[in-house]
Amino acid sequence: MSTATDKRKAPAGERVADWADGRLGIYSLAKANMRKIFPDHWSFMLGEVALYSFIIIILTGVYLTLFFHPSMNEVEYHGSYVPMQGVLMSEAYASTLDISFDVRGGLLIRQIHHWAALIFLAAMMVHMMRVFFTGAFRKPREINWLFGFLLFVLGMFTGFTGYSLPDDLLSGTGVRFMQGAILSVPVVGTYLSMFLFGGEFPGGDIVARFYSIHILLLPGIMLGLLVAHLILVFYHKHTQFAGPGRTNNNVVGMPLLPIYMAKAGGFFFLVFGVISVISAIASINPIWALGPYRPDQVSTGAQPDWYMGFSEGLIRVMPGWEINLWGHTLVLGVFIPLVIFPLVLATIAVYPFIESWVTGDKREHHILDRPRNAPTRTAFGVAWLTWYFVLLIGGGNDLWATHFHLSINSITWFVRIFFFAGPVLAFIITKRICMGLQRRDKDKVLHGRESGIIKRLPHGEFVEVHEPLTQEALHTLTAHQQYTPREIGPTVDENGVERKVSRTERLRARLSKAYYGKDNQVAKPTVEEYKEITSGHGHH
C-alpha cells in the first residue's frame, strides 16, 4: 500500500484555513497585527461606546427598513391604535404606527435605534473632548481628527433625517424650521427649497429623499470614514498617558488578541444591554401622542434632539433683523446664525493645524498631555462647551420658562448676554484653575503629599508630615514638556541692515506667547531644587 494513503488527513477546518491562507495571506497578516499592544485606560472606552452604538444603530436600522414605507401618499388609518383610527395620514406615519403597535418587538427596536443614535453622538462628542483636552490630535493624527469630526457632523445630519422620517407633527415642525433657514439664504434660498422639497413646502418627495439619504448616502460615507479612522488608529498606534517606561517610541498595555478582544466583546454586550434597558423603560419620540404632520399646525414644546439644540438656540435668541436691498428682503435674524453655525464647526475641524502653526511644533506626539499642563488649549475647550450649553438653553427657552416659571424674555436676554460673556468668563476661570493645579503639582514634587499627621518639633513648632511621592508619581507629574514661546528675533543684522518683519510673523509670535508665556505654564522643579528640599531643610 502507498504511504500517502497511510498518512492521516488533516482536520477539515485546518485544510480550509490552509487553503484560504494560501490565497489571502491571512495567517501572516494576523501574526503581524493580532498581538498589537493597546494601552489600558478608562477614557479610551469612550470611543468604543461610540463604535458599539453605531453598530447597534445599523443592526436595528436594518430591521426597521423591512417595515417602514417612505411615502407621503395619504391613507386612512385602520390599525390597532384606536385613537388614530379613521385619521388621514401619510404612509410613512401609518407604517411607523404599525411598527410601534403591530410588529413584534417593533416599538422596542424603534426605541433602541433612537436611544443608540443619541448615545452615539454623545459618546463621539465626549470622545472628541478627550482627544482635544489631552492633545491627541497632534501630529501624526490631524487627519484622524478630521475623520472623527466629519463622523460627528454627518451623525448630526443622519439623526436629523432619521427623526424626520415618521412624518409626525414634531418632526414636521423641525423640517419646517430647516426650510425657513434655507429660505433665508440670499438670492438662491427659494431655489434651494424648491429643489429639496420638489416644489412648495411640504411637497410630496421629502420623506422618500430623506429615507435614501438616511439609510444609504450618509451611513455609507460614515462607514467609510469609520473604517479609515480605525485603520489610522491601528497604523499610528494608540496614544498613552505619561508613566514609567512609556515613551514616544513604545506602547505599554495589553495585546489585541486575546485580552483586548475579549474585554471589547464583553463591553459591546454591556453597552447593548444598557441601551436596551434605557429603551425599555424610557419612552422617546411617542409619535402617536403627537399625530401626523399638518402644515397648519405646530406641536407644543417642539424641541430637536440635543445635538441640534445649539443651532436652534442661535436662531431663537437672534434679534429679528431684516434689511431691504434692491427690492430683496434679507432675513439676517436667520441668515447670520446659519453662517455662524458652519464657521464654528470649521474652526473646530482645523484647530489642530492652527495650534501647530502657532506653536511651530512639528514633532510626532504619542504621549498625551494632562489638560492642566496645556491651560490655553483647555481654556478654549471649556469656553466652547460653555458657549454650546448656553445656546442649548436658548434652544429650549420655552421649556425652561414653563418648567421653572421664568420669563421667556429673561431667558432670551440671558442667552444673548452670556453668548459673549460666558465663554470669556469660562476661559479666564479655567486658565486660573489650570495654573493653580500646576503649582499644586510642583509643590507635591518638592514637598510630597500631605499626610494629615501633625508633628511637634523640639523647639515647639508644629508641622505637618509630608509623605514622599513614589517614583511613578514623580515621573507622571514631571514628564510633560515645556515649550518656549516663539520669538521674532533681532530685526537688525550684524551689518545694521533692518529686517522686515511681516504681520503674520508678529501675529504668530504674539499667539505663541499667549500659549506658552510665563503666565501660561509653571516651571517644573529642577533636580537641584528637589535634592535641596529632600535633603532635610524644608522637608518634614
PDB file of C-alpha atoms in Angstrom, residues 261-378:
ATOM      1  CA  MET A 261     -10.688  41.474  22.086  1.00  0.00           C
ATOM      2  CA  ALA A 262     -12.260  39.562  24.988  1.00  0.00           C
ATOM      3  CA  LYS A 263     -12.723  42.734  27.002  1.00  0.00           C
ATOM      4  CA  ALA A 264     -14.041  44.617  23.955  1.00  0.00           C
ATOM      5  CA  GLY A 265     -16.553  41.867  23.196  1.00  0.00           C
ATOM      6  CA  GLY A 266     -17.858  41.926  26.746  1.00  0.00           C
ATOM      7  CA  PHE A 267     -18.027  45.718  26.686  1.00  0.00           C
ATOM      8  CA  PHE A 268     -20.083  45.634  23.464  1.00  0.00           C
ATOM      9  CA  PHE A 269     -22.760  43.486  25.092  1.00  0.00           C
ATOM     10  CA  LEU A 270     -22.656  45.716  28.175  1.00  0.00           C
ATOM     11  CA  VAL A 271     -23.322  48.800  26.021  1.00  0.00           C
ATOM     12  CA  PHE A 272     -26.049  46.942  24.103  1.00  0.00           C
ATOM     13  CA  GLY A 273     -27.630  45.852  27.381  1.00  0.00           C
ATOM     14  CA  VAL A 274     -27.613  49.341  28.923  1.00  0.00           C
ATOM     15  CA  ILE A 275     -29.143  50.887  25.783  1.00  0.00           C
ATOM     16  CA  SER A 276     -31.795  48.131  25.718  1.00  0.00           C
ATOM     17  CA  VAL A 277     -32.711  48.751  29.373  1.00  0.00           C
ATOM     18  CA  ILE A 278     -32.971  52.506  28.790  1.00  0.00           C
ATOM     19  CA  SER A 279     -35.108  51.882  25.703  1.00  0.00           C
ATOM     20  CA  ALA A 280     -37.400  49.525  27.598  1.00  0.00           C
ATOM     21  CA  ILE A 281     -38.129  51.898  30.478  1.00  0.00           C
ATOM     22  CA  ALA A 282     -37.791  55.421  28.997  1.00  0.00           C
ATOM     23  CA  SER A 283     -40.137  56.422  26.185  1.00  0.00           C
ATOM     24  CA  ILE A 284     -38.709  58.561  23.405  1.00  0.00           C
ATOM     25  CA  ASN A 285     -40.462  60.098  20.394  1.00  0.00           C
ATOM     26  CA  PRO A 286     -44.016  58.797  21.071  1.00  0.00           C
ATOM     27  CA  ILE A 287     -45.385  59.808  17.684  1.00  0.00           C
ATOM     28  CA  TRP A 288     -48.892  58.504  18.482  1.00  0.00           C
ATOM     29  CA  ALA A 289     -49.248  61.261  21.103  1.00  0.00           C
ATOM     30  CA  LEU A 290     -48.422  63.967  18.543  1.00  0.00           C
ATOM     31  CA  GLY A 291     -50.404  62.982  15.475  1.00  0.00           C
ATOM     32  CA  PRO A 292     -49.475  63.216  11.792  1.00  0.00           C
ATOM     33  CA  TYR A 293     -47.862  66.345  10.393  1.00  0.00           C
ATOM     34  CA  ARG A 294     -50.062  69.109   9.063  1.00  0.00           C
ATOM     35  CA  PRO A 295     -48.533  72.338   7.685  1.00  0.00           C
ATOM     36  CA  ASP A 296     -51.125  74.458   9.537  1.00  0.00           C
ATOM     37  CA  GLN A 297     -50.242  73.044  12.975  1.00  0.00           C
ATOM     38  CA  VAL A 298     -47.220  73.212  15.298  1.00  0.00           C
ATOM     39  CA  SER A 299     -46.656  70.914  18.264  1.00  0.00           C
ATOM     40  CA  THR A 300     -46.100  72.498  21.672  1.00  0.00           C
ATOM     41  CA  GLY A 301     -42.715  72.017  23.318  1.00  0.00           C
ATOM     42  CA  ALA A 302     -41.156  71.313  19.919  1.00  0.00           C
ATOM     43  CA  GLN A 303     -37.501  70.601  20.596  1.00  0.00           C
ATOM     44  CA  PRO A 304     -34.851  68.965  18.423  1.00  0.00           C
ATOM     45  CA  ASP A 305     -32.542  66.281  19.755  1.00  0.00           C
ATOM     46  CA  TRP A 306     -29.798  67.673  21.966  1.00  0.00           C
ATOM     47  CA  TYR A 307     -27.106  67.755  19.274  1.00  0.00           C
ATOM     48  CA  MET A 308     -29.200  70.153  17.156  1.00  0.00           C
ATOM     49  CA  GLY A 309     -30.304  72.274  20.112  1.00  0.00           C
ATOM     50  CA  PHE A 310     -27.480  74.799  19.900  1.00  0.00           C
ATOM     51  CA  SER A 311     -28.171  75.583  16.231  1.00  0.00           C
ATOM     52  CA  GLU A 312     -31.813  76.253  17.096  1.00  0.00           C
ATOM     53  CA  GLY A 313     -30.692  78.336  20.062  1.00  0.00           C
ATOM     54  CA  LEU A 314     -28.728  80.586  17.707  1.00  0.00           C
ATOM     55  CA  ILE A 315     -31.871  81.356  15.722  1.00  0.00           C
ATOM     56  CA  ARG A 316     -34.235  81.651  18.707  1.00  0.00           C
ATOM     57  CA  VAL A 317     -32.189  84.303  20.522  1.00  0.00           C
ATOM     58  CA  MET A 318     -31.103  86.253  17.442  1.00  0.00           C
ATOM     59  CA  PRO A 319     -32.944  89.585  17.063  1.00  0.00           C
ATOM     60  CA  GLY A 320     -35.354  89.641  14.147  1.00  0.00           C
ATOM     61  CA  TRP A 321     -33.211  91.870  11.929  1.00  0.00           C
ATOM     62  CA  GLU A 322     -34.235  92.449   8.331  1.00  0.00           C
ATOM     63  CA  ILE A 323     -32.853  94.734   5.651  1.00  0.00           C
ATOM     64  CA  ASN A 324     -34.073  95.516   2.134  1.00  0.00           C
ATOM     65  CA  LEU A 325     -31.564  95.660  -0.703  1.00  0.00           C
ATOM     66  CA  TRP A 326     -32.558  96.245  -4.322  1.00  0.00           C
ATOM     67  CA  GLY A 327     -36.059  95.052  -3.698  1.00  0.00           C
ATOM     68  CA  HIS A 328     -34.966  91.905  -1.816  1.00  0.00           C
ATOM     69  CA  THR A 329     -35.558  91.292   1.889  1.00  0.00           C
ATOM     70  CA  LEU A 330     -32.583  89.770   3.738  1.00  0.00           C
ATOM     71  CA  VAL A 331     -33.662  87.990   6.925  1.00  0.00           C
ATOM     72  CA  LEU A 332     -30.482  88.495   8.945  1.00  0.00           C
ATOM     73  CA  GLY A 333     -32.114  87.126  12.098  1.00  0.00           C
ATOM     74  CA  VAL A 334     -31.978  83.676  10.484  1.00  0.00           C
ATOM     75  CA  PHE A 335     -29.156  84.026   7.966  1.00  0.00           C
ATOM     76  CA  ILE A 336     -26.469  85.206  10.447  1.00  0.00           C
ATOM     77  CA  PRO A 337     -26.933  82.124  12.715  1.00  0.00           C
ATOM     78  CA  LEU A 338     -26.927  79.992   9.577  1.00  0.00           C
ATOM     79  CA  VAL A 339     -23.461  81.390   8.781  1.00  0.00           C
ATOM     80  CA  ILE A 340     -22.113  81.204  12.365  1.00  0.00           C
ATOM     81  CA  PHE A 341     -23.007  77.516  12.696  1.00  0.00           C
ATOM     82  CA  PRO A 342     -20.707  76.164   9.923  1.00  0.00           C
ATOM     83  CA  LEU A 343     -17.959  78.684  10.785  1.00  0.00           C
ATOM     84  CA  VAL A 344     -17.750  77.359  14.340  1.00  0.00           C
ATOM     85  CA  LEU A 345     -17.721  73.767  13.087  1.00  0.00           C
ATOM     86  CA  ALA A 346     -14.968  74.615  10.583  1.00  0.00           C
ATOM     87  CA  THR A 347     -12.872  76.206  13.352  1.00  0.00           C
ATOM     88  CA  ILE A 348     -13.146  73.024  15.432  1.00  0.00           C
ATOM     89  CA  ALA A 349     -12.131  70.958  12.398  1.00  0.00           C
ATOM     90  CA  VAL A 350      -8.943  72.940  11.630  1.00  0.00           C
ATOM     91  CA  TYR A 351      -7.877  73.595  15.237  1.00  0.00           C
ATOM     92  CA  PRO A 352      -5.007  71.036  15.154  1.00  0.00           C
ATOM     93  CA  PHE A 353      -3.478  72.879  12.204  1.00  0.00           C
ATOM     94  CA  ILE A 354      -3.963  76.257  13.918  1.00  0.00           C
ATOM     95  CA  GLU A 355      -2.212  75.100  17.102  1.00  0.00           C
ATOM     96  CA  SER A 356       0.628  73.528  15.118  1.00  0.00           C
ATOM     97  CA  TRP A 357       1.120  76.782  13.174  1.00  0.00           C
ATOM     98  CA  VAL A 358       1.050  78.946  16.313  1.00  0.00           C
ATOM     99  CA  THR A 359       3.424  76.815  18.360  1.00  0.00           C
ATOM    100  CA  GLY A 360       5.672  75.718  15.500  1.00  0.00           C
ATOM    101  CA  ASP A 361       5.542  72.171  16.896  1.00  0.00           C
ATOM    102  CA  LYS A 362       6.095  69.710  14.021  1.00  0.00           C
ATOM    103  CA  ARG A 363       7.190  66.678  16.051  1.00  0.00           C
ATOM    104  CA  GLU A 364       5.242  63.437  16.443  1.00  0.00           C
ATOM    105  CA  HIS A 365       3.355  63.060  19.733  1.00  0.00           C
ATOM    106  CA  HIS A 366       2.296  59.722  21.172  1.00  0.00           C
ATOM    107  CA  ILE A 367       2.301  60.754  24.858  1.00  0.00           C
ATOM    108  CA  LEU A 368      -0.822  62.610  25.966  1.00  0.00           C
ATOM    109  CA  ASP A 369      -0.895  65.913  27.814  1.00  0.00           C
ATOM    110  CA  ARG A 370      -2.577  66.379  31.148  1.00  0.00           C
ATOM    111  CA  PRO A 371      -5.125  69.155  30.484  1.00  0.00           C
ATOM    112  CA  ARG A 372      -3.698  71.306  33.293  1.00  0.00           C
ATOM    113  CA  ASN A 373      -0.324  71.417  31.524  1.00  0.00           C
ATOM    114  CA  ALA A 374      -1.893  72.997  28.404  1.00  0.00           C
ATOM    115  CA  PRO A 375      -4.005  75.708  30.085  1.00  0.00           C
ATOM    116  CA  THR A 376      -4.719  77.790  26.974  1.00  0.00           C
ATOM    117  CA  ARG A 377      -5.963  74.799  24.971  1.00  0.00           C
ATOM    118  CA  THR A 378      -8.004  73.556  27.952  1.00  0.00           C
TER     119      THR A 378
END
